[in-house]
Short mmCIF file of C-alpha atoms and ligand atoms in Angstrom, two decimals:
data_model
loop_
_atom_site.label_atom_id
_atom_site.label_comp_id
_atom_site.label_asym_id
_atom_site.label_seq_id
_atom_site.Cartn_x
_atom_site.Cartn_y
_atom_site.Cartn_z
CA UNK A 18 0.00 0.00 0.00
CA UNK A 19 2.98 2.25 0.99
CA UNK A 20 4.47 1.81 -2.59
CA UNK A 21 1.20 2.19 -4.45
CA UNK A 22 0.89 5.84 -2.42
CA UNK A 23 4.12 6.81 -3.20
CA UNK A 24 3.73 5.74 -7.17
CA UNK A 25 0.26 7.46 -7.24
CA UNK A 26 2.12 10.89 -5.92
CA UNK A 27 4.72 10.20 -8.57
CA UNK A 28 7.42 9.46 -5.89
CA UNK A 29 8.03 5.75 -6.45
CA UNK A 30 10.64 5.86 -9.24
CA UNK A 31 10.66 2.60 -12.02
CA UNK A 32 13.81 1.92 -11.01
CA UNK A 33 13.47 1.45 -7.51
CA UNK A 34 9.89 0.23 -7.83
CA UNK A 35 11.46 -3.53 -7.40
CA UNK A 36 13.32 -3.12 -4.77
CA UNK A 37 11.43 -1.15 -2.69
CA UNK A 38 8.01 -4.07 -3.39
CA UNK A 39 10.43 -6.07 -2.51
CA UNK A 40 11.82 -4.97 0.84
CA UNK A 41 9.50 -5.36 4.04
CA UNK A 42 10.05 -1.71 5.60
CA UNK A 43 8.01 -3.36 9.03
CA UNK A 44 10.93 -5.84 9.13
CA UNK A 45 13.40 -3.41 9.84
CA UNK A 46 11.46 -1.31 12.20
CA UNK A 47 11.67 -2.27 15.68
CA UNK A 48 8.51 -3.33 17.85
CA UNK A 49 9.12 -0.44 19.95
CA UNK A 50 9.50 3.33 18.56
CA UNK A 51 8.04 6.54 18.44
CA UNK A 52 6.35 8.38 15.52
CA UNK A 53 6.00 12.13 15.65
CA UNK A 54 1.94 13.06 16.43
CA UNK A 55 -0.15 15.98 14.35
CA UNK A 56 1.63 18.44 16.85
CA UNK A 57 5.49 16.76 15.69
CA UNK A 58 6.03 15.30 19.57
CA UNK A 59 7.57 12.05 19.46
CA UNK A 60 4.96 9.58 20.31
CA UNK A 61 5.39 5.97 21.67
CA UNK A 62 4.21 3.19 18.93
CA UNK A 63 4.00 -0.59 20.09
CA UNK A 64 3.58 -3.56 17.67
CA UNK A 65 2.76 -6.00 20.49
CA UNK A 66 0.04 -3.20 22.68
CA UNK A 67 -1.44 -1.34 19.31
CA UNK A 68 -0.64 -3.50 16.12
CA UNK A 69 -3.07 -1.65 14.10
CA UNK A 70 -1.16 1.90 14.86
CA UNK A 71 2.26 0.64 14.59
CA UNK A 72 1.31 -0.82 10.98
CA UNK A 73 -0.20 2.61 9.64
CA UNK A 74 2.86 3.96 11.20
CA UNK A 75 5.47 2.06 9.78
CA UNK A 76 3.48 1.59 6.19
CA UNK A 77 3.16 5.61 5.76
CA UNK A 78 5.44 7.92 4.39
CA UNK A 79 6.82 9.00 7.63
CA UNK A 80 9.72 9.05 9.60
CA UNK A 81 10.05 6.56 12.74
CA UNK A 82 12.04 7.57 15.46
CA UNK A 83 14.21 4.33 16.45
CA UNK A 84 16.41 6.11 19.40
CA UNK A 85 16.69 8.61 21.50
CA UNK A 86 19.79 10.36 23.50
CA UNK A 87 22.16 7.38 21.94
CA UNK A 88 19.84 4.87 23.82
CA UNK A 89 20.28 6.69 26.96
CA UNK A 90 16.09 7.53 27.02
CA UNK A 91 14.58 3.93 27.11
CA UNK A 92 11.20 3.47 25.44
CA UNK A 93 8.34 4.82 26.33
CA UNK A 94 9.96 7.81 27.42
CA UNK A 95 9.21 10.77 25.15
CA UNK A 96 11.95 13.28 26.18
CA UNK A 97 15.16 13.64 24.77
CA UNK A 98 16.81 13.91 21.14
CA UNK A 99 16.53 11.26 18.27
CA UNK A 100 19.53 9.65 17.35
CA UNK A 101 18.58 7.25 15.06
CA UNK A 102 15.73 6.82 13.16
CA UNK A 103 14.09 5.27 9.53
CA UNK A 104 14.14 7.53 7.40
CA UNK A 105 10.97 9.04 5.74
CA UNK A 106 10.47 6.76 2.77
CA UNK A 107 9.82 9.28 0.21
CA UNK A 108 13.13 10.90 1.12
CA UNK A 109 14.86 7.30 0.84
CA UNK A 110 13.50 7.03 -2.22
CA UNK A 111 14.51 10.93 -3.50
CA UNK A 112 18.58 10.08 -2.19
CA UNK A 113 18.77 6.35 -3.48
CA UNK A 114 17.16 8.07 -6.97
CA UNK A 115 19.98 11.19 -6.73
CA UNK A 116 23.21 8.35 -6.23
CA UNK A 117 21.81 6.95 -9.69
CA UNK A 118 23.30 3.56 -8.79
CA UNK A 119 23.36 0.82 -11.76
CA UNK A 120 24.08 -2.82 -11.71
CA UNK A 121 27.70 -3.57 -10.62
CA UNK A 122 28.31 -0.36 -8.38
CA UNK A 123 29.95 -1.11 -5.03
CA UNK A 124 28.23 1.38 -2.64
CA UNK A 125 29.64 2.59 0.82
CA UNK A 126 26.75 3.78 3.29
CA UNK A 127 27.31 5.71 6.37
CA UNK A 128 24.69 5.42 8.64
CA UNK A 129 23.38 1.89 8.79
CA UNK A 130 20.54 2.59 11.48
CA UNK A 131 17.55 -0.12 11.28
CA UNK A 132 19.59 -1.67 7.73
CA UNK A 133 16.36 -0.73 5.72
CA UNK A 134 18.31 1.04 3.04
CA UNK A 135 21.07 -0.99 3.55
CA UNK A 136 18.53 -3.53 2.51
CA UNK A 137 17.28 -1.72 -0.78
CA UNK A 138 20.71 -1.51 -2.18
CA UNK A 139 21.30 -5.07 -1.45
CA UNK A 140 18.29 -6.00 -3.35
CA UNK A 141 19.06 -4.02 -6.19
CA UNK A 142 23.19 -4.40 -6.15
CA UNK A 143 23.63 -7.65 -4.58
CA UNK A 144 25.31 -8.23 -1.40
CA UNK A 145 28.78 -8.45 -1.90
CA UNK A 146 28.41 -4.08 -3.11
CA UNK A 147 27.30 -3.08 -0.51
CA UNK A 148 29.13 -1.80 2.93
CA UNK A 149 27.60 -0.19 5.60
CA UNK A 150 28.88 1.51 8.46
CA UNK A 151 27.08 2.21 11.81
CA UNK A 152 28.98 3.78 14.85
CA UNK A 153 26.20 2.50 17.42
CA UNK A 154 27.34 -0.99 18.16
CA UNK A 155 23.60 -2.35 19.67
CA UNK A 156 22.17 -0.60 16.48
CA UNK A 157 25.02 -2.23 14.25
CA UNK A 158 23.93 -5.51 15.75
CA UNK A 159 20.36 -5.52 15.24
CA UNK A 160 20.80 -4.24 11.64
CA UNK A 161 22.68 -7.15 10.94
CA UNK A 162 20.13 -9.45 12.29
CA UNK A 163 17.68 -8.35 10.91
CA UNK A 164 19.27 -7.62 7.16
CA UNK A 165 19.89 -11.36 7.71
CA UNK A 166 16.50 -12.35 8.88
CA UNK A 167 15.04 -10.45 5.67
CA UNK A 168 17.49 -12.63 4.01
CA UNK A 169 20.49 -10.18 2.63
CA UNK A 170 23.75 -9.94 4.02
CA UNK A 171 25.53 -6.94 2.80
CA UNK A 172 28.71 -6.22 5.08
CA UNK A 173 27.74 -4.55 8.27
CA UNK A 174 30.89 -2.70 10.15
CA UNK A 175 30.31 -1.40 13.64
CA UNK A 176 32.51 2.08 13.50
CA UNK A 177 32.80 5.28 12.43
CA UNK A 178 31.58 5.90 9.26
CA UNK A 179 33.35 9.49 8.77
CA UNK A 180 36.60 7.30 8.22
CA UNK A 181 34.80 5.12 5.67
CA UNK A 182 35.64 1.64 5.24
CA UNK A 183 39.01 1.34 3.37
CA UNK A 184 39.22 -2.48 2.80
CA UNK A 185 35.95 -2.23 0.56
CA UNK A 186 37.50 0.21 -1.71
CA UNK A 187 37.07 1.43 -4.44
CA UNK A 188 33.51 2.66 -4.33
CA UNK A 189 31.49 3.60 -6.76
CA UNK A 190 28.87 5.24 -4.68
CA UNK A 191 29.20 6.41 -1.01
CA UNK A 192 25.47 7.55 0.75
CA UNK A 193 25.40 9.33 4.38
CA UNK A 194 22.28 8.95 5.62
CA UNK A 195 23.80 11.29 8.68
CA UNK A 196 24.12 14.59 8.24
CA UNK A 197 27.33 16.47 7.33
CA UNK A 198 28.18 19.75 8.79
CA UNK A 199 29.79 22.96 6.32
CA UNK A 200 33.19 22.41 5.70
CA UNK A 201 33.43 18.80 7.26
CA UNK A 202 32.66 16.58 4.25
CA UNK A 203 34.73 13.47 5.60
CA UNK A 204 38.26 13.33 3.01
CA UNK A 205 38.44 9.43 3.44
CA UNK A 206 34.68 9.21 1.60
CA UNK A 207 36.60 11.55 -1.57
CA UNK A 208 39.79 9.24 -1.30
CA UNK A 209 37.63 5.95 -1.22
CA UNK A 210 35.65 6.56 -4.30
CA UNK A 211 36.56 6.05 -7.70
CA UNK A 212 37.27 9.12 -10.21
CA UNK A 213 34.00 9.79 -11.87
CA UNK A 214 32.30 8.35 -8.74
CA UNK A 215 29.78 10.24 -6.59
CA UNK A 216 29.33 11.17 -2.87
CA UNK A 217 25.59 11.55 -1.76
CA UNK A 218 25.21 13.42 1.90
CA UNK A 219 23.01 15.65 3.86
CA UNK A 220 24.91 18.56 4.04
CA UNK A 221 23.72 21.64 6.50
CA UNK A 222 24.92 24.56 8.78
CA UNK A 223 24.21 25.12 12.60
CA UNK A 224 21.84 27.64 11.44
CA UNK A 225 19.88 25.50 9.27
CA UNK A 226 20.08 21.68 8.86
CA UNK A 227 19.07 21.03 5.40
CA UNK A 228 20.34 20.14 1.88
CA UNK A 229 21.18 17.40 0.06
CA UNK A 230 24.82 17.66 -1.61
CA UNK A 231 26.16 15.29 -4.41
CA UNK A 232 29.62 15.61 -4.90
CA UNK A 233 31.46 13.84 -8.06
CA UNK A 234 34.96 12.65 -7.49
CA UNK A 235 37.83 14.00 -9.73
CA UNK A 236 41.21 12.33 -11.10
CA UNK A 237 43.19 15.01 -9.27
CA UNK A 238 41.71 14.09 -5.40
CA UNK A 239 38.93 16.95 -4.96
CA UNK A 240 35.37 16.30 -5.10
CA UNK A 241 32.69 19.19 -6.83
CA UNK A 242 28.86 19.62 -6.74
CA UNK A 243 25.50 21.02 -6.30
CA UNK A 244 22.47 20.90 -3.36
CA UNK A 245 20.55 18.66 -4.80
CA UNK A 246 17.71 18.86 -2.77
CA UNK A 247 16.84 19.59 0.66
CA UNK A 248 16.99 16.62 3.35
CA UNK A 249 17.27 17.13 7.12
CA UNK A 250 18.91 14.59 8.95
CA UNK A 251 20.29 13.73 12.10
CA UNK A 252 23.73 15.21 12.21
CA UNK A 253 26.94 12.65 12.06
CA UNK A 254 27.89 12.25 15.81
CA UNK A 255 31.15 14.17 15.55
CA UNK A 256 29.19 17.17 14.29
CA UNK A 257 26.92 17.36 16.61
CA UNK A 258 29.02 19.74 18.47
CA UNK A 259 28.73 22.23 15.86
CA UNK A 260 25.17 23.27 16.52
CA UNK A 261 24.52 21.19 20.28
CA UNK A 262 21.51 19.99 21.22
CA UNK A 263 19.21 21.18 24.43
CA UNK A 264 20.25 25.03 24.96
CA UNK A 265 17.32 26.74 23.02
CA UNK A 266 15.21 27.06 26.16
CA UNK A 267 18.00 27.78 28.51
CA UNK A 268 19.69 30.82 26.34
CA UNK A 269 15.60 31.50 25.35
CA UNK A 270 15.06 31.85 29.25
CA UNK A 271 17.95 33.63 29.45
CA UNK A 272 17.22 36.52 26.79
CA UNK A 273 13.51 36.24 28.46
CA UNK A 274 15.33 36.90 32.35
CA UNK A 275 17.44 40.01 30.57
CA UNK A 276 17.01 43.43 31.60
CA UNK A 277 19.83 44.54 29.36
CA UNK A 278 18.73 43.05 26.02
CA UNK A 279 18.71 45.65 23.50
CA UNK A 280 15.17 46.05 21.91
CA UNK A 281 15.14 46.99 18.28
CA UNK A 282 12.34 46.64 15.31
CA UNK A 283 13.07 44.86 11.86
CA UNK A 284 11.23 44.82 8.62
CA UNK A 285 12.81 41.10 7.62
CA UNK A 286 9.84 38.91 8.38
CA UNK A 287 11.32 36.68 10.87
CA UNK A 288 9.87 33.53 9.74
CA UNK A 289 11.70 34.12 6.46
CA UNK A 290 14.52 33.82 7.90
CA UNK A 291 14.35 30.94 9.83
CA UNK A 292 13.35 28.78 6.82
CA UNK A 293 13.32 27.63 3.16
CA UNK A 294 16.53 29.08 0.78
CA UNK A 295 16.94 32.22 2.70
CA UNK A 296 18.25 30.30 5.95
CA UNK A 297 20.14 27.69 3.67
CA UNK A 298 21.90 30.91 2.81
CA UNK A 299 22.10 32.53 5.76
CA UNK A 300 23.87 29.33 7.33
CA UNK A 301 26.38 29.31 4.75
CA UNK A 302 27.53 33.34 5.78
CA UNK A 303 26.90 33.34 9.34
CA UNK A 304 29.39 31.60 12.01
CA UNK A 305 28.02 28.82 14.94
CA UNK A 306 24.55 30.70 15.15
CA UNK A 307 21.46 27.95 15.57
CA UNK A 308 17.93 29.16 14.82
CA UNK A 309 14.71 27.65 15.71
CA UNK A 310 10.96 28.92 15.79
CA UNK A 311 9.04 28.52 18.79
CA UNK A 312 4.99 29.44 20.21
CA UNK A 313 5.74 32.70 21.98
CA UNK A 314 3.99 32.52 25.68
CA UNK A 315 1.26 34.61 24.13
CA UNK A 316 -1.01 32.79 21.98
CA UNK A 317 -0.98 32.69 18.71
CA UNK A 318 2.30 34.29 18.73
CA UNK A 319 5.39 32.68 17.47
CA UNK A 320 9.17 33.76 18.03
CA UNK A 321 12.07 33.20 15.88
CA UNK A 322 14.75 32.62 17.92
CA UNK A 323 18.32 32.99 16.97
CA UNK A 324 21.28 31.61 19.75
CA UNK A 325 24.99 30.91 19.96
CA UNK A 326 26.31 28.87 22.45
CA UNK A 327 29.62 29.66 22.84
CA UNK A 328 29.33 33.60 23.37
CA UNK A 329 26.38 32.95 25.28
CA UNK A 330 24.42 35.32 22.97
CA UNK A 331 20.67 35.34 22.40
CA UNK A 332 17.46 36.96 20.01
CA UNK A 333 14.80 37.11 19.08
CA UNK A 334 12.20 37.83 16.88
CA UNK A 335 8.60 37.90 17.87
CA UNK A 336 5.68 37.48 15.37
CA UNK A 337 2.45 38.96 16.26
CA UNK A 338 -0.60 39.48 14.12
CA UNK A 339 -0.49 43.25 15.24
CA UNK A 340 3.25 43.89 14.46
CA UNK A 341 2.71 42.29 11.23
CA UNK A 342 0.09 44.46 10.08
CA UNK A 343 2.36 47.51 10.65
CA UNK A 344 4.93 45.70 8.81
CA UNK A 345 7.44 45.65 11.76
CA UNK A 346 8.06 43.04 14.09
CA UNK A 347 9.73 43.56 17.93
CA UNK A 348 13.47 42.27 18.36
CA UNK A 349 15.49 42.03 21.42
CA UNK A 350 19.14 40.47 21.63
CA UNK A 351 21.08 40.15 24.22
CA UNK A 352 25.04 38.75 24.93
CA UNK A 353 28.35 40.39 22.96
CA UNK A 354 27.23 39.14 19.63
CA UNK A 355 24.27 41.03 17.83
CA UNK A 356 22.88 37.90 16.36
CA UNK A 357 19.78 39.13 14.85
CA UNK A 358 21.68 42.17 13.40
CA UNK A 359 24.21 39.51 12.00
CA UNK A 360 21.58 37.38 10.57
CA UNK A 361 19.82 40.46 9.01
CA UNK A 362 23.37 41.39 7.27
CA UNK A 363 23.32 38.07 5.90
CA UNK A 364 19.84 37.96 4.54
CA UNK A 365 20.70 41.32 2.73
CA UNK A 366 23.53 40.12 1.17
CA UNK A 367 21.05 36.80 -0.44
CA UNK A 368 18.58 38.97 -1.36
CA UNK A 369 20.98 41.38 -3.17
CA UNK A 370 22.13 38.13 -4.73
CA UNK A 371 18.73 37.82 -6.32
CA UNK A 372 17.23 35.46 -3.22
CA UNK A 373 19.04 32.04 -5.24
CA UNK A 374 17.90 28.69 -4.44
CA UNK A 375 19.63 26.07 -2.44
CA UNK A 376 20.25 24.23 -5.80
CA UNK A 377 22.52 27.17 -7.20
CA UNK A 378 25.07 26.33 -4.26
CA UNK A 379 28.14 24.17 -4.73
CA UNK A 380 30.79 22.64 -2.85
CA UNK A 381 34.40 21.75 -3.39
CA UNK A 382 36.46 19.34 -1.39
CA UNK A 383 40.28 18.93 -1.91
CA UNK A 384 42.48 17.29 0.86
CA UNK A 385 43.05 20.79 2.41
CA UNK A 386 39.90 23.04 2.04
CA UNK A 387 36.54 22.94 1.46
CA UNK A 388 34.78 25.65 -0.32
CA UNK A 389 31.09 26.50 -0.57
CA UNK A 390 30.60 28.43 -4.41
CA UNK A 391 27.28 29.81 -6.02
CA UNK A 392 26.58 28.69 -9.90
CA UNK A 393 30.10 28.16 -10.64
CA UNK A 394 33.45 26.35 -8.41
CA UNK A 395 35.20 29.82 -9.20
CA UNK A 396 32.54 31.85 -7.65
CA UNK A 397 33.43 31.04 -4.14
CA UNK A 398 31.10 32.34 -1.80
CA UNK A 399 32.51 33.77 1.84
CA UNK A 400 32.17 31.65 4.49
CA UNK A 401 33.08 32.05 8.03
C1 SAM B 12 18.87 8.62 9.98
S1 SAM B 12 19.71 7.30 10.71
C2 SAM B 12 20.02 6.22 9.35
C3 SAM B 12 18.85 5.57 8.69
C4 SAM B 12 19.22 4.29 8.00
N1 SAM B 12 19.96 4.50 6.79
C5 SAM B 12 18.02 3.40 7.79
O1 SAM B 12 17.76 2.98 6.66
O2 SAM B 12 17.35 3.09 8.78
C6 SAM B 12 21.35 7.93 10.99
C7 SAM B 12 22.29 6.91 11.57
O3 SAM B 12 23.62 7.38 11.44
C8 SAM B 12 24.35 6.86 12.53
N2 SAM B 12 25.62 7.59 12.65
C9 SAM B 12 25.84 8.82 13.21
N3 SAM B 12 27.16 9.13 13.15
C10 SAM B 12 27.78 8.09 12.54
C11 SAM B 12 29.13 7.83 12.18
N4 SAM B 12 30.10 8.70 12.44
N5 SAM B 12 29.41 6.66 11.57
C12 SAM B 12 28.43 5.75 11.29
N6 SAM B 12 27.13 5.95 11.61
C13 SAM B 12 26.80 7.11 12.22
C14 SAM B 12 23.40 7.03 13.69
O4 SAM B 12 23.77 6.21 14.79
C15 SAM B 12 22.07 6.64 13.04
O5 SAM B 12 21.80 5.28 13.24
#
């Protein structure tokens, strides 16, 4: 049913449409996991208790939430950050179509978590192409069990996956299904693939989390190409320290607590910043700042705010229906860094740009620098 909704929106492509008929997505998924609810709280699921709403869980084309806090917050428990998850299918489906893998490719994936896409490219590739690399040793384990319950076995390595997995060289593909962070694509994934290869990865800025990058491997050791699309996903584990989880409400409460904050207006609508091409951008110019929008304590209002951990600097940006009307909305910031003025720079500089899409943006990756470039590699775009 799952792959005739997904064919119906036009989502399911031929290619794939074996496989993925093929592959039992419930096999993967564990009998205990949480599934976001209409309000995007994680939400306890249970095979055994509720059959009937783990099944339209698992068979709809949404993400399921496999662990939280590294396995530190034990099921049913709802607090706490994912850490591992199966990935929305429709997004499996967009990044397995964007490594435009054909018969014969050996493919490195980073990011093994329940093995379900592990278990696609096995179907389509056959075993023996196919690595995968998961850094969580009990999710490593229960990957491989159940890949080998559902009957494939490609080669499931417990470790870090930002190193690759040199004795399965060369590769003809390599997939992250964790996200990358600016500047950070791993070298070993570049060195590990062949010349004309490609290297498929989230790719996304403390600001915003978000992009899809596809790199193609060179003769001369760097790697160059586009966003692709626009995929948030949870963040390799050795970048998480570039945007951290849990200090939104605390620096929030702090900027709330302030009696120094400096109170300003602004004209930007805040919720364009916070979102869509404009924050892709915005990530890409601005330094360590994280950004999230948030119900204000008055309803029906909604903040935008805007923190950095390290200076200890906060703002933010309310939305109200009155401010809006007058075409200004109320900003205060507090700490040494001006982050809202900062951000507001930044979003004049895209706009003077002519407001480009995510797609227009480029990387490079050589063994010493990384470069992020609009339209062109020679158009190299300033980065912090
Ligand atoms: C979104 S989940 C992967 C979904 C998976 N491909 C599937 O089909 O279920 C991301 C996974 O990346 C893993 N991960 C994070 N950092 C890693 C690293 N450095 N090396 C290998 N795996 C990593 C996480 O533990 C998590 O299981």
């Amino acid at each position: 049913m799952l792959a005739e909704r997904l064919a119906a929106a036009g989502w399911l492509p031929a290619d794939w449409a074996g496989s993925f008929a093929a592959v039992d997505r419930g096999a993967f998924v564990p009998a205990r996991a949480w599934v976001d609810d209409e309000y995007g709280s994680p939400h306890p699921i249970d095979r055994d208790a509720d059959p009937t709403r783990w099944r339209a869980a698992v068979y709809a084309d949404v993400p399921i939430v496999t662990q939280l806090d590294d396995g530190a917050t034990v099921w049913p428990a709802t607090g706490g950050h994912a850490t591992s998850s199966a990935s929305q299918p429709r997004v499996v489906l967009e990044m397995l179509t964007a490594l435009d893998v054909h018969p014969g490719h050996r493919v490195l994936e980073v990011g093994t978590g329940t093995g379900y896409n592990a278990a696609l490219l096995a179907h389509r590739l056959g075993d023996d192409q196919v690595v995968t690399v998961e850094v969580d040793p009990t999710l490593a384990e229960l990957a491989r069990a159940r890949l080998a319950a559902a009957g494939y076995k490609p080669m499931v390595i417990c470790g870090d996956g930002a190193v690759g997995w040199p004795a399965g060289t060369p590769y003809h593909r390599v997939v992250s299904t964790a996200a990358v962070v600016a500047g950070h694509v791993p070298y070993p994934w570049v060195e590990q693939t062949r010349p004309g290869g490609l290297i498929l990865t989230p790719w996304g800025t403390p600001f915003r989390n978000g992009g899809l990058l596809r790199l193609t491997v060179h003769d001369d050791g760097a790697a160059t190409g586009r966003i692709v699309g626009d995929a948030a996903f949870m963040r390799l584990r050795q970048h998480r320290a570039a945007a951290p989880f849990g200090h939104a409400a605390r620096l929030g409460d702090l900027l709330d607590a302030s009696t120094t904050a400096e109170e300003s207006t602004t004209t930007v609508r805040p919720l364009e910043v916070a979102t869509g091409h404009a924050a892709f951008a915005i990530g890409v110019a601005i330094e360590g700042v994280q950004s999230g929008v948030f119900p204000d304590a008055e309803p029906g209002h909604v903040e935008v705010l805007l923190y950095d951990v390290r200076s200890e600097s906060g703002a933010a940006a309310r939305i109200t229906p009155t401010a809006d009307a007058a075409g200004r909305w109320p900003v205060r910031q507090h700490g040494p860094r001006r982050l809202w003025d900062e951000v507001e720079t930044a979003y004049t500089w895209w706009a003077l740009l002519g407001r480009p899409e995510r797609t227009r943006y480029g990387v490079t990756v050589t063994p010493t620098r990384q470069q992020v470039w609009l339209d062109h590699p020679s158009n190299i775009v300033p980065t912090p």
